[in-house]
Each structure stands twice: as structure tokens, then as C-alpha cells.
Amino acid sequence: MTARQFSAIIFDCDGVLVDSEALGLDASVAFLKSRGFTWEAPDLIRIFTGYRDDIFRRKLEDAYRDIHGEMPDESLFEGLIETRRRNKHKLKAISGAENCIRTLRDQKPTIPIAVASSSRTPLLTSKLERTGLWDLLAPHVYSADLVAEGKPAPDVFLYAAQKLDVAPGTCLVIEDSVQGVKAGLAAGMTVWGFTGGSHCFEGHAERLTDAGAARIIENFGRFQKGIKGLTA
């Protein structure tokens, strides 16, 4: 499919629109090391990015069991989440995201835009409001807690396409995680990998390509050039 055939654009949120994936990352590494893990920051990004909370929690608990031979108590997951939340005041929009969305609204008003995220609805709303993006994107902001399965299942992308009243095969997805790329492809959509977040360590682009991303977009300037001829 060429860029001229896309009839909708669906953005992931964390790591694409807001630079949240790296918030508190070093503190999270330290927290987990105090509980027997040996992961470094790139490992956390590689293992967990893109998952809904329930899947994230299950993978974390399974890893703890592999290390200690028993399941952890509630303090593991809750403590890790609290460690990350201490840095929420540092949250910023990804550079160029606001300008890109405004430009799309002005130049391509017939092409709908949506957000399809693994974040729970209250957190997703809060992140977009705090970074000034909510009013540009509402009401088409959809969380994976609205559907049965989180990424890499296609549910949230199919839900967004249904709400936009467009065929999934005509949608362009912008994703920063392997799980998100897989979800978009499973929905029958074209997926471009995004590496403009501060969590994109060495090898990130290659992992997105290996997962099936049709193109790698390093920043929103490149994205806008890539869709320059976009029409409904």
C-alpha cells in the first residue's frame, strides 16, 4: 500500500507521543536489582515495552519465580509501578509530536487520527492532558483496557478502526514497540516503527524491522516527510 491510500493514522502513545518509557528507568533497574534481578535498562525496554499492565505483571512475576523458585508478593509489581510514578512530573511530549498532529489536522482534515495504547484509560488520559495533546486527539483515544486482549493481539487497533469507521487495511500505525508492531500487523494494518523516544537504545530499530515494521521513522520530521502525499 502506498502512502496515498491510507485513510487513517493510529498512534501508539507511550514512546511515540509522550516520552514516558524511559521515566524512572534507572530507578526501576535499581529497584529490581534489590530483589535479585540482573536486568539493565535496555533489558527492561526490550522485555516489557508495549505490554498491557496485566501481561507486564505476569511476565515480571514469572521472571521472579525463575530466579527465586517462588512467586513474589504484591510488593514487587506495586513497588516497581510506584518507583516509576515518582518521576511522572518529568513527563514531556515527544519532540515534534504536537506540531505534527496540528499539521495533520490543518492539512489533512479528512484523515482521522486516533491513539491506541496499552496504558489504562485514566493513565492514558492523564499523560495526554499533562503534555497538552489531549485536545488535539480526543475523542479518538483508546486504551487496551477497552478490549479483551492487549498487544501483541490486534484488538485495540481493530477497535480504533471500528470507532473511526475505516477499514483496518487502510490504516497506518505508528509504533515504538515490537509488541505494538505485531499487533498492528495482526490487525491487517501497515506499521511504521518509531525510534524518536529516549528509550530507543542500540538495536531498537532493527528489532522493529524484524517484527515487521515497513519503515523506520527516527523523528516526527521524518514522519511528516514520509506522509507528505497522504490523501484519503
Short mmCIF file of N, CA, C and O in Angstrom, two decimals, residues 58 61-62 64-65 69-73:
data_model
loop_
_atom_site.label_atom_id
_atom_site.label_comp_id
_atom_site.label_asym_id
_atom_site.label_seq_id
_atom_site.Cartn_x
_atom_site.Cartn_y
_atom_site.Cartn_z
N ARG A 58 2.41 -10.31 34.74
CA ARG A 58 2.61 -11.75 34.65
C ARG A 58 4.04 -12.09 34.25
O ARG A 58 4.66 -13.00 34.81
N GLU A 61 6.36 -11.38 37.25
CA GLU A 61 6.23 -12.40 38.29
C GLU A 61 6.83 -13.73 37.85
O GLU A 61 7.46 -14.43 38.67
N ASP A 62 6.68 -14.08 36.59
CA ASP A 62 7.29 -15.32 36.09
C ASP A 62 8.81 -15.24 36.15
O ASP A 62 9.49 -16.23 36.48
N TYR A 64 10.56 -13.45 38.27
CA TYR A 64 10.91 -13.55 39.69
C TYR A 64 10.90 -15.02 40.13
O TYR A 64 11.81 -15.47 40.84
N ARG A 65 9.90 -15.75 39.71
CA ARG A 65 9.80 -17.17 40.06
C ARG A 65 10.98 -17.96 39.51
O ARG A 65 11.51 -18.84 40.18
N GLY A 69 12.42 -19.25 42.65
CA GLY A 69 11.72 -20.51 42.85
C GLY A 69 10.37 -20.37 43.52
O GLY A 69 9.78 -21.37 43.95
N GLU A 70 9.87 -19.15 43.64
CA GLU A 70 8.56 -18.92 44.22
C GLU A 70 7.98 -17.63 43.65
O GLU A 70 8.71 -16.79 43.13
N MET A 71 6.67 -17.49 43.74
CA MET A 71 6.02 -16.29 43.23
C MET A 71 6.23 -15.14 44.21
O MET A 71 6.28 -15.35 45.43
N PRO A 72 6.32 -13.91 43.71
CA PRO A 72 6.50 -12.76 44.60
C PRO A 72 5.20 -12.34 45.25
O PRO A 72 4.12 -12.75 44.83
N ASP A 73 5.31 -11.50 46.28
CA ASP A 73 4.11 -10.92 46.85
C ASP A 73 3.76 -9.63 46.10
O ASP A 73 4.43 -9.26 45.13
#
